[in-house]
């Protein structure tokens, strides 16, 4: 395990709110080669030993892991349910012929 690198990673998470890195690099920092069911628990123990009480959230996309201080939102659900008030369209003026 590479605690000094993990702590540097945790400092970046605190400073920027989230960090994205390759899963293989995170496993290497934890002293692992393969992903096992206990890897996340190891990471959470290191996070707690770093002095953090708030949860650390993770998101995996392909071979990249994003670690963040805040849970991800379902943007699609939020954007489709939020409706901006629409202004009423201006009525069209009737075309009037000048009186003869």
Tab-separated table of C-alpha atoms in Angstrom:
chain	number	residue	atom	x	y	z
A	1	UNK	CA	0.000	0.000	0.000
A	2	UNK	CA	1.142	3.521	-0.757
A	3	UNK	CA	-0.323	5.664	2.063
A	4	UNK	CA	1.608	8.781	1.060
A	5	UNK	CA	0.098	8.674	-2.446
A	6	UNK	CA	-3.367	7.947	-1.062
A	7	UNK	CA	-3.095	10.951	1.251
A	8	UNK	CA	-2.013	13.119	-1.686
A	9	UNK	CA	-5.082	11.843	-3.554
A	10	UNK	CA	-7.287	12.663	-0.561
A	11	UNK	CA	-5.826	16.186	-0.399
A	12	UNK	CA	-6.767	16.656	-4.067
A	13	UNK	CA	-10.306	15.429	-3.374
A	14	UNK	CA	-10.616	17.947	-0.549
A	15	UNK	CA	-9.208	20.763	-2.672
A	16	UNK	CA	-11.154	20.119	-5.887
A	17	UNK	CA	-14.239	18.204	-4.716
A	18	UNK	CA	-13.542	15.248	-6.999
A	19	UNK	CA	-10.705	13.378	-8.674
A	20	UNK	CA	-10.719	11.078	-11.698
A	21	UNK	CA	-8.047	8.427	-12.193
A	22	UNK	CA	-7.544	5.028	-13.764
A	23	UNK	CA	-8.851	2.101	-11.746
A	24	UNK	CA	-5.511	0.306	-12.175
A	25	UNK	CA	-3.688	3.255	-10.596
A	26	UNK	CA	-6.049	3.320	-7.609
A	27	UNK	CA	-5.630	-0.440	-7.156
A	28	UNK	CA	-1.846	0.039	-7.326
A	29	UNK	CA	-2.037	2.721	-4.619
A	30	UNK	CA	-3.962	0.256	-2.444
A	31	UNK	CA	-1.356	-2.450	-3.051
A	32	UNK	CA	-3.683	-4.568	-5.157
A	33	UNK	CA	-3.440	-5.886	-8.679
A	34	UNK	CA	-6.980	-7.156	-9.123
A	35	UNK	CA	-10.303	-5.726	-8.055
A	36	UNK	CA	-11.741	-7.645	-5.121
A	37	UNK	CA	-14.863	-7.062	-2.992
A	38	UNK	CA	-12.717	-5.679	-0.144
A	39	UNK	CA	-10.988	-2.939	-2.156
A	40	UNK	CA	-13.671	-0.305	-1.499
A	41	UNK	CA	-13.589	-1.143	2.228
A	42	UNK	CA	-9.809	-0.664	2.211
A	43	UNK	CA	-10.212	2.711	0.553
A	44	UNK	CA	-12.866	3.758	3.099
A	45	UNK	CA	-10.639	2.701	5.996
A	46	UNK	CA	-7.796	4.803	4.584
A	47	UNK	CA	-10.237	7.714	4.104
A	48	UNK	CA	-11.287	7.419	7.772
A	49	UNK	CA	-7.658	7.185	8.928
A	50	UNK	CA	-7.032	10.357	6.940
A	51	UNK	CA	-9.442	11.983	9.403
A	52	UNK	CA	-12.560	12.222	7.268
A	53	UNK	CA	-15.987	11.507	8.701
A	54	UNK	CA	-18.058	12.412	5.662
A	55	UNK	CA	-18.588	9.722	3.040
A	56	UNK	CA	-16.559	9.398	-0.112
A	57	UNK	CA	-18.568	8.613	-3.232
A	58	UNK	CA	-17.319	6.751	-6.266
A	59	UNK	CA	-18.375	6.412	-9.877
A	60	UNK	CA	-16.826	4.042	-12.410
A	61	UNK	CA	-16.936	4.575	-16.157
A	62	UNK	CA	-14.883	2.076	-18.121
A	63	UNK	CA	-11.392	1.976	-16.628
A	64	UNK	CA	-11.748	5.337	-14.865
A	65	UNK	CA	-12.880	5.962	-11.314
A	66	UNK	CA	-14.215	9.294	-10.099
A	67	UNK	CA	-14.033	9.870	-6.354
A	68	UNK	CA	-16.127	12.759	-5.051
A	69	UNK	CA	-17.191	14.363	-1.798
A	70	UNK	CA	-20.812	14.648	-2.937
A	71	UNK	CA	-23.158	12.050	-4.361
A	72	UNK	CA	-24.002	12.354	-8.017
A	73	UNK	CA	-27.353	13.783	-9.020
A	74	UNK	CA	-29.653	12.401	-11.652
A	75	UNK	CA	-29.377	15.407	-13.948
A	76	UNK	CA	-31.757	13.949	-16.511
A	77	UNK	CA	-34.553	13.615	-13.978
A	78	UNK	CA	-33.943	17.105	-12.663
A	79	UNK	CA	-33.807	18.697	-16.101
A	80	UNK	CA	-36.921	16.962	-17.417
A	81	UNK	CA	-39.062	17.800	-14.386
A	82	UNK	CA	-38.013	21.407	-14.105
A	83	UNK	CA	-40.095	23.665	-16.288
A	84	UNK	CA	-39.329	27.298	-16.780
A	85	UNK	CA	-42.356	29.567	-16.845
A	86	UNK	CA	-43.176	30.392	-20.407
A	87	UNK	CA	-44.117	33.895	-21.322
A	88	UNK	CA	-47.306	34.307	-23.271
A	89	UNK	CA	-46.684	34.942	-26.946
A	90	UNK	CA	-47.442	38.405	-28.228
A	91	UNK	CA	-50.751	38.455	-30.106
A	92	UNK	CA	-50.415	39.132	-33.787
A	93	UNK	CA	-51.925	42.373	-35.011
A	94	UNK	CA	-54.587	42.138	-37.665
A	95	UNK	CA	-53.664	43.600	-40.996
A	96	UNK	CA	-55.966	46.537	-41.573
A	97	UNK	CA	-56.583	48.115	-44.948
A	98	UNK	CA	-56.634	51.907	-44.934
A	99	UNK	CA	-60.090	53.401	-45.399
A	100	UNK	CA	-60.774	54.763	-48.858
